[in-house]
Every structure is written in structure tokens, then in C-alpha cells.
Short mmCIF file of C-alpha atoms in Angstrom, two decimals:
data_model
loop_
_atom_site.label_atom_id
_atom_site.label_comp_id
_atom_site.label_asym_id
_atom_site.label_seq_id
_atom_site.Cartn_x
_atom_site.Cartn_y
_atom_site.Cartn_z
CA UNK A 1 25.12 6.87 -27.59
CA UNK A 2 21.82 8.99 -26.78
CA UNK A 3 23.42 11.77 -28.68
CA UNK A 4 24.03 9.97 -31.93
CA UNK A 5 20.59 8.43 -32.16
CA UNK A 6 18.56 11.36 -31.48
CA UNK A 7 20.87 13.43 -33.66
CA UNK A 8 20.03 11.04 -36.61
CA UNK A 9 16.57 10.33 -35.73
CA UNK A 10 16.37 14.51 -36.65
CA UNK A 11 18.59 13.87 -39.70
CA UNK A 12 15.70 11.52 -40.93
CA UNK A 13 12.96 13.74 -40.74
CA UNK A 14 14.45 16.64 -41.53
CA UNK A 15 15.50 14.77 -44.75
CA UNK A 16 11.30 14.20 -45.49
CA UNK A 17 11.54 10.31 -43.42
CA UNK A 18 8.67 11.25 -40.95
CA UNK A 19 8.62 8.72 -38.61
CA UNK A 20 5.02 7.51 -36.53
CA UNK A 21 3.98 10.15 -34.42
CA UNK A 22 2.16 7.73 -32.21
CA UNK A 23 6.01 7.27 -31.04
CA UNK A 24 7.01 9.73 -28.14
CA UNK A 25 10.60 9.29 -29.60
CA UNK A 26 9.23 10.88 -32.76
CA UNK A 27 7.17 13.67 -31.32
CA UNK A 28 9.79 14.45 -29.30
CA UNK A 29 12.33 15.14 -32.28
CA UNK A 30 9.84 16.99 -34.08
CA UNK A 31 9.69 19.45 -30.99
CA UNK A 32 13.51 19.77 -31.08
CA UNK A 33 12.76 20.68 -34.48
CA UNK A 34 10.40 22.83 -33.95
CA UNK A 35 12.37 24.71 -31.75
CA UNK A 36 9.97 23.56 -28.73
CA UNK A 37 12.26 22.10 -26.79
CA UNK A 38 16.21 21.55 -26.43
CA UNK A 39 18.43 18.46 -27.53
CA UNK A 40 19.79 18.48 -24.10
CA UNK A 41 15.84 18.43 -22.72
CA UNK A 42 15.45 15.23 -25.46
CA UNK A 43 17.70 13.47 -24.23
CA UNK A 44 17.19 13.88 -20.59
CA UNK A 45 13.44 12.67 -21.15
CA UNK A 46 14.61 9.33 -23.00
CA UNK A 47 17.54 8.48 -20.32
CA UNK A 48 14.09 8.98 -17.62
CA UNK A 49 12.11 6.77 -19.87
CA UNK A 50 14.61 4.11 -20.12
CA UNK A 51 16.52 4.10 -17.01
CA UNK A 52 13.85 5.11 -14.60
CA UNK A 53 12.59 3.23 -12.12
CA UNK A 54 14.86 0.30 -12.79
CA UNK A 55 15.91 -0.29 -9.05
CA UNK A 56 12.64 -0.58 -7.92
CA UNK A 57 11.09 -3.02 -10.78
CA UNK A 58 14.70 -4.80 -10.39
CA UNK A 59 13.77 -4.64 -5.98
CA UNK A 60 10.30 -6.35 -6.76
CA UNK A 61 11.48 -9.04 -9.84
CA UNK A 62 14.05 -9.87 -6.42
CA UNK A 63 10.80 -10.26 -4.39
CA UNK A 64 9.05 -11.95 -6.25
CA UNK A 65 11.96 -15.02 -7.05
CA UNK A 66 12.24 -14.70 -3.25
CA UNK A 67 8.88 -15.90 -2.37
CA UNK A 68 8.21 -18.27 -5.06
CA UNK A 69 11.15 -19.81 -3.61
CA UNK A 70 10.04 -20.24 -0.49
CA UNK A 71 6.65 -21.53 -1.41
CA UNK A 72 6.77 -24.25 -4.12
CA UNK A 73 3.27 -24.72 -4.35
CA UNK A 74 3.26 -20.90 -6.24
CA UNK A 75 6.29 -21.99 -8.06
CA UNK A 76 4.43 -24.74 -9.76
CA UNK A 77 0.94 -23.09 -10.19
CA UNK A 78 2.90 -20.43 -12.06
CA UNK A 79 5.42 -22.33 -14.01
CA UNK A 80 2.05 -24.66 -15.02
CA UNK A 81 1.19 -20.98 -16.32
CA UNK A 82 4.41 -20.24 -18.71
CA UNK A 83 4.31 -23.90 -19.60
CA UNK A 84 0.78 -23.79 -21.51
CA UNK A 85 1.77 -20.17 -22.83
CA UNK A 86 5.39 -22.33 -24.19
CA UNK A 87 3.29 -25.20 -25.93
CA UNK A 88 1.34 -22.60 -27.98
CA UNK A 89 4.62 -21.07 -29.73
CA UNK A 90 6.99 -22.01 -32.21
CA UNK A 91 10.37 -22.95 -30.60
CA UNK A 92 12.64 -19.97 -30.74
CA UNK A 93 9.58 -17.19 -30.76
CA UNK A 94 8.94 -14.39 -29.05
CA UNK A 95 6.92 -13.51 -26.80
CA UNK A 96 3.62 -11.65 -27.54
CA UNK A 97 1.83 -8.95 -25.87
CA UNK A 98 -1.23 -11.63 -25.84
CA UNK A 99 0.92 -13.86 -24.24
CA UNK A 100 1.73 -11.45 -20.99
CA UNK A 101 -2.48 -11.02 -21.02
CA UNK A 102 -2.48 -14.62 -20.25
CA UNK A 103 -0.01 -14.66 -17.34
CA UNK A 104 -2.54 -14.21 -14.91
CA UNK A 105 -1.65 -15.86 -11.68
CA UNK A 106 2.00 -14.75 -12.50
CA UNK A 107 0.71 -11.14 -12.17
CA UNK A 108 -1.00 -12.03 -8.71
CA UNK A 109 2.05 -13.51 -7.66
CA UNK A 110 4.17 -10.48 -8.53
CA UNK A 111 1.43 -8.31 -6.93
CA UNK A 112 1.21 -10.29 -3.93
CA UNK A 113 5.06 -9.45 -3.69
CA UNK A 114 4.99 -5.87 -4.16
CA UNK A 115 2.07 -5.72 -1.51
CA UNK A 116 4.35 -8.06 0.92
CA UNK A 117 7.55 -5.46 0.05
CA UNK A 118 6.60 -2.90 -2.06
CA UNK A 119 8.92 -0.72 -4.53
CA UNK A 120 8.12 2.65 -2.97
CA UNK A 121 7.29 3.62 0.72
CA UNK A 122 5.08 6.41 -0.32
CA UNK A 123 5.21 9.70 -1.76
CA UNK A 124 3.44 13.40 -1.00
CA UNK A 125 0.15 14.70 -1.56
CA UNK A 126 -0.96 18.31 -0.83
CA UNK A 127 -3.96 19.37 1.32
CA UNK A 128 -6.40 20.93 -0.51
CA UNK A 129 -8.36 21.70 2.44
CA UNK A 130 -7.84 21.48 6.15
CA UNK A 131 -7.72 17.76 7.66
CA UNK A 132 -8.89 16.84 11.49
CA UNK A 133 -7.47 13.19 12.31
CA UNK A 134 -7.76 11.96 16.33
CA UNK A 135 -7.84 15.09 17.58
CA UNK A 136 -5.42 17.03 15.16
CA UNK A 137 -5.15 19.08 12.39
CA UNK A 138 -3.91 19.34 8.94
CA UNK A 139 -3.63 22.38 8.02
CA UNK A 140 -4.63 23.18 4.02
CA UNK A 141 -1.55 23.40 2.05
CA UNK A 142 0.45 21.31 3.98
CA UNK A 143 2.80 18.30 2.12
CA UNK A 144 1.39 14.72 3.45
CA UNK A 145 3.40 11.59 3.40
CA UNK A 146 1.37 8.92 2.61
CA UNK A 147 2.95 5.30 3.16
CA UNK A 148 2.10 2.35 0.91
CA UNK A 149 2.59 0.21 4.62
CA UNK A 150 0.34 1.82 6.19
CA UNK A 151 -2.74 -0.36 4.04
CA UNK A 152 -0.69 -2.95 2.54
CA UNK A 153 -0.81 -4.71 5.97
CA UNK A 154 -3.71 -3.46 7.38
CA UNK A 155 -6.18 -6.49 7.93
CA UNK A 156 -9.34 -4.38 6.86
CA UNK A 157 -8.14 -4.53 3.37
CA UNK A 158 -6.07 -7.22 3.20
CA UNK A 159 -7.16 -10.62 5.76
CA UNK A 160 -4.06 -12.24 7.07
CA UNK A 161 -1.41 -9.87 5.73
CA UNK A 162 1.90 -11.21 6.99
CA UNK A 163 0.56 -14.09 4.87
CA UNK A 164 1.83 -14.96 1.32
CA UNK A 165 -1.22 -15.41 -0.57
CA UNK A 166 -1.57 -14.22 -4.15
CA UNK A 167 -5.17 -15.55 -4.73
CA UNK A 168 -6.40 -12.95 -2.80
CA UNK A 169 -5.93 -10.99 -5.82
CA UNK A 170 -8.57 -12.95 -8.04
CA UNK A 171 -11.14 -10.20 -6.34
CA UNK A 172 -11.15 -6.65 -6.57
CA UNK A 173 -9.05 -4.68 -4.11
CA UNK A 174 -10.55 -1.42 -2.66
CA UNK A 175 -9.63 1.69 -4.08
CA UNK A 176 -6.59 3.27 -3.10
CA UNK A 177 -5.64 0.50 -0.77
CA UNK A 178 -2.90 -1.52 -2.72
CA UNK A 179 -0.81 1.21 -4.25
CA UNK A 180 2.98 -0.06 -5.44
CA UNK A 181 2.51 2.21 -8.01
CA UNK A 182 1.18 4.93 -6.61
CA UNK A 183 -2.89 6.18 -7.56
CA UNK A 184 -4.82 8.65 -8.97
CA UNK A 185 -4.03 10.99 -11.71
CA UNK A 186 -0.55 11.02 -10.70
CA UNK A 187 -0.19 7.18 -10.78
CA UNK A 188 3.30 5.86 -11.96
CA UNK A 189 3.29 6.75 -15.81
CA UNK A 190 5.53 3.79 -16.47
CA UNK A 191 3.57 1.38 -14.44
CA UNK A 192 2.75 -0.85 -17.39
CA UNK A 193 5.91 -1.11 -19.07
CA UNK A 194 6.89 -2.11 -15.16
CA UNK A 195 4.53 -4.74 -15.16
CA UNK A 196 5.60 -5.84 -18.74
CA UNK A 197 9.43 -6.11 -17.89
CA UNK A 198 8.33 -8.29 -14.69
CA UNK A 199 6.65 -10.76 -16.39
CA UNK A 200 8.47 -11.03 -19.62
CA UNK A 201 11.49 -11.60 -16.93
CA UNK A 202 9.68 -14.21 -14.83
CA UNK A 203 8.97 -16.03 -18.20
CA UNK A 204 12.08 -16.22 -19.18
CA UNK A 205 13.96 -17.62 -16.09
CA UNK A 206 11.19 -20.06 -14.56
CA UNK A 207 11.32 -21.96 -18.19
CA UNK A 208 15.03 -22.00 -17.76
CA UNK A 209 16.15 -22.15 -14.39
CA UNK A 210 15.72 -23.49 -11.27
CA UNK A 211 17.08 -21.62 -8.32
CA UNK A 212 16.92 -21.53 -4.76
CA UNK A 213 17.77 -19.17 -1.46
CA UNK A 214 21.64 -19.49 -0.63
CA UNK A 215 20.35 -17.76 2.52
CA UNK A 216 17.24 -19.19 3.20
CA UNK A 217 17.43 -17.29 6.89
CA UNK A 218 18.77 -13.88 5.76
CA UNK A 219 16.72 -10.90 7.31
CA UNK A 220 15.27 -8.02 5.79
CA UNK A 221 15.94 -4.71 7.22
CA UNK A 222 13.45 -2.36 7.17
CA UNK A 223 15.12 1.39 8.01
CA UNK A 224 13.07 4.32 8.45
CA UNK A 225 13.73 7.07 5.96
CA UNK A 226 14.27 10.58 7.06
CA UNK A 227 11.38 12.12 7.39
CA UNK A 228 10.30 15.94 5.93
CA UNK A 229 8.99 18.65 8.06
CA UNK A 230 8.72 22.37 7.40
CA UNK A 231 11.55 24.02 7.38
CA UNK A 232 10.12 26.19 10.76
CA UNK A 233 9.09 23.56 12.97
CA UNK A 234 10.81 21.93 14.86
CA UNK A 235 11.37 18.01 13.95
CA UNK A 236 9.15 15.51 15.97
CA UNK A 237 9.50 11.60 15.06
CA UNK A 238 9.76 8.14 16.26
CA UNK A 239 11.87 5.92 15.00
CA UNK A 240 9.90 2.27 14.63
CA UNK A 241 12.27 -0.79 13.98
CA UNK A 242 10.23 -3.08 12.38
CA UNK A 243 10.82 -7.08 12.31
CA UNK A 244 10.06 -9.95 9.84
CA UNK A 245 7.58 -11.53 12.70
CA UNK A 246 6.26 -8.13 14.41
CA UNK A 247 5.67 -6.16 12.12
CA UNK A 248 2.60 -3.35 13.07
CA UNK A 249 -0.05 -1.27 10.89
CA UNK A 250 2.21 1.95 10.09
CA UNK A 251 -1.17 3.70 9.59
CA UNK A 252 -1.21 3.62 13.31
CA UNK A 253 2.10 5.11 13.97
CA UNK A 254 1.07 8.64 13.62
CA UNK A 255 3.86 11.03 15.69
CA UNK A 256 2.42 13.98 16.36
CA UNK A 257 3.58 17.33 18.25
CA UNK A 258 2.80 20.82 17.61
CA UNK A 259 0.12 19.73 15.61
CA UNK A 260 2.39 18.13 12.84
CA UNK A 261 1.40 14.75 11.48
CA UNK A 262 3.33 12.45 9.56
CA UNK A 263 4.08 9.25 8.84
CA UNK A 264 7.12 6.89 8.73
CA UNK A 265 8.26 5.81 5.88
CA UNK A 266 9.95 2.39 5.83
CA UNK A 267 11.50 1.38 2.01
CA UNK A 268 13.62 -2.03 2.78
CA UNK A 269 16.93 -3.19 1.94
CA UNK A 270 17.50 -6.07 0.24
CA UNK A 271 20.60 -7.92 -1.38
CA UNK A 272 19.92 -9.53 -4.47
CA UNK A 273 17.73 -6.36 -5.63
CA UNK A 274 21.46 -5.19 -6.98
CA UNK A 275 22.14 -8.35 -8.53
CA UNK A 276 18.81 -8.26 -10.55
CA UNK A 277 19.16 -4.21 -10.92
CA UNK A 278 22.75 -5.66 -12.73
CA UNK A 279 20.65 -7.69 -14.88
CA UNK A 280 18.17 -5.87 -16.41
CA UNK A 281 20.79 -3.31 -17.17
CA UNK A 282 22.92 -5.83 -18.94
CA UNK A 283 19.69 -7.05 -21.17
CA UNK A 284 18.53 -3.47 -22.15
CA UNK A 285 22.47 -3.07 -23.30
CA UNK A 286 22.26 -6.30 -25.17
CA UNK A 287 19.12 -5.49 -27.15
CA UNK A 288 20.43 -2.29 -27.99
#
């Protein structure tokens, strides 16, 4: 299908149709074209733009419709929320990009979510220059593991954080502490079109559905990943088994032998984050 469309998108121009290069779709034909880049390297780039990332915005849209289940009082605040947006439109129309600006509390809702489970456990940073933590070092050049745990629940920057609370998202958060997304200048490049597909989703069903937990009690699993060392030291770790009710500040587990520090990395498991995942897939086919 890919094939076809970006083969004709390059019939077009080639014919004299430019189309908007403010379009990434366009300026990447006109590379092809160009001879820049390949057809094969086109492609690959649009099945990463629109395929990418879809298990974990479909993990947090399964969050977030998990804890506005179990707390009502959100559920209502937020459907309060689509409701006004609703009585501004004309049955039957779409949804506006000023509309999504106005979904505030949905956002700290979904954000709230993320912090509670977020998409990613982490990812790797370099060390530009050597690191002393507790009494050990990090050498400069070293790959660090940094865990999105290990301040999401840490009470300095977040009071209370086993708590659900997504007002405590009305004021700033520190930089660098609350990072579902990553940060910096390598910060998820498709974090906005994330945050776009979760709440044009949460619009969507909380105006039509209602829906509850079939199992209200089910536990999440949280299962340390494996965890990277280089490739001529030998492997030090702990393995942490974290629990709904006992759950500890992973920027406190630090393992650390022959001078190696790390950190575990704990993405969780979750049902229903397939059933959504099934979902979105089946929309994006429908509106193609």
C-alpha cells in the first residue's frame, strides 16, 4: 500500500503537481527525486512515522481508562470537560486542534497516568565527562541507563506518589523530573502527535461509552528488563520485584561492583494495552 502511494505521490510532482513542502511526505519524495535518498529509505521513514510508538501510546490510553475507572470523581471532572467542548460544535463535527487546547484537565489526567505507569522505563545517555556518585565512578564515555521510575515516584518531586492525583499537574514540574517522553534535545520527536491521538481517543469514548474494570483486582507485573553492561565486564545486578503496595524509589537501587553503575529498568505488563494497541490500529486502517 506504502509502495503505491509514494510511487504516485512522485508521479505527481514529477508531472509539475508540487505538493506543500511544509509536508515531510513531500520533502521526502522530492529527495527520492533528487536522488538523495532511496524509495526503500522513503518508505521505511513513513511506516516509523505512522506505526511507531503505537504500543506505548496504546499502553498509556489503557492507563489512563484504568484509573479514571477506578476514581469517578476524575471521570466526571473530565467528562464535564468533553461535555462543554460537545455543546460548542455542530452535531456530527470534527474535532479541532483548538478543541484538544481546551482539554486541559484531560491532559493532567493522562499525564498523571503516564507518571503512575509510564510508556518507557528509560533509555541511554553518554558521559561526557567522568561522574562520582556515593563513592563511585562513571567513567567518561560510558552508556548510562537512566529510568523514568527512578523520579516519577520519588517524593521530592512528586508529594504522595503512589497517589492518583492529576491536579498536581496545574503547577510546573521540575525539569527533567517527569519524563514519559523522554527530555532534552533528544526528546520523543512524535511526542505531540502522542499526546494528540490520546486525547482525540479519550474524547471520543468518554462521550460514548461507559465502561468499567472486569477485573477490578487484577495485578500489574512489573519485570525487570535485562540490563546492558560492557561487553568485558562481568554482569553485576539485582533483580527488584516490585509490588502494587511496596513499591520503592528505583533511584535508590543503584547495584554496583567493579565500579559499574546502573540502574534497573522496570517497563510493566499490562492486558488491555493489546486490546487498545488492536484499536488504534484498526482506526488508522479505517481512515485510510
Amino acid at each position: 500500500m506504502l509502495i503505491k502511494v509514494v510511487r504516485e505521490k512522485r508521479k505527481e510532482m514529477e508531472s509539475g503537481l508540487v505538493g506543500d513542502e511544509r509536508m515531510l511526505f513531500t520533502r521526502f519524495v522530492s529527495g527520492m527525486i533528487r536522488g538523495e535518498i532511496s524509495e526503500e529509505e522513503v518508505i521505511d521513514n513513513v511506516v516509523l512515522l505512522v506505526f511507531a510508538a503505537h504500543d506505548t501510546t496504546s499502553f498509556a490510553i489503557a492507563m489512563t481508562f484504568k484509573m479514571l475507572a477506578e476514581h469517578p470523581d476524575c471521570h466526571s471532572l473530565l467528562l464535564q470537560e468533553h461535555d462543554d467542548i460537545m455543546s460548542r460544535r455542530r452535531p456530527g463535527e470534527n474535532l479541532t486542534l483548538e478543541d484538544t487546547k481546551k482539554m486541559k484537565y484531560t491532559w493532567q489526567v493522562a499525564r498523571e497516568s503516564m507518571r503512575l505507569f509510564p510508556p518507557i522505563f528509560g533509555s541511554f545517555r553518554k558521559a561526557i565527562a567522568d561522574i562520582e556518585y556515593e563513592g563511585f565512578t562513571i567513567p567518561k564515555g560510558w552508556k548510562i541507563l537512566w529510568t523514568t521510575y527512578g523520579t516519577h515516584y520519588n517524593e521530592e518531586y512528586f508529594k504522595d506518589p503512589l497517589t492518583f492525583n492529576p491536579r498536581r499537574f496545574e503547577e510546573p514540574i521540575p525539569p527533567y523530573a517527569y519524563l514519559p517522553f523522554g527530555g532534552g534535545p533528544r526528546i520523543c520527536a512524535g511526542n505531540q502527535l502522542a499526546k494528540l491521538n490520546i486525547l482525540i481517543f479519550i474524547h471520543y469514548v468518554v462521550t460514548r461509552y461507559n465502561w468499567s474494570l472486569l477485573c477490578p483486582d487484577e495485578q500489574i507485573t512489573m519485570d525487570p528488563s535485562p540490563i546492558p553492561f560492557p561487553w568485558n565486564a562481568h554482569q553485576s545486578f539485582s533483580q527488584v520485584i516490585l509490588e502494587d503496595n511496596n513499591l520503592r524509589d528505583l533511584s535508590r537501587i543503584i547495584p554496583s561492583k567493579l565500579g559499574f553503575t546502573f540502574y534497573i529498568c522496570c517497563p510493566i505488563q499490562y492486558s488491555i494495552f493489546h486490546s487498545i494497541m488492536r484499536l488504534i490500529l484498526c482506526w488508522i486502517s479505517h481512515l485510510q
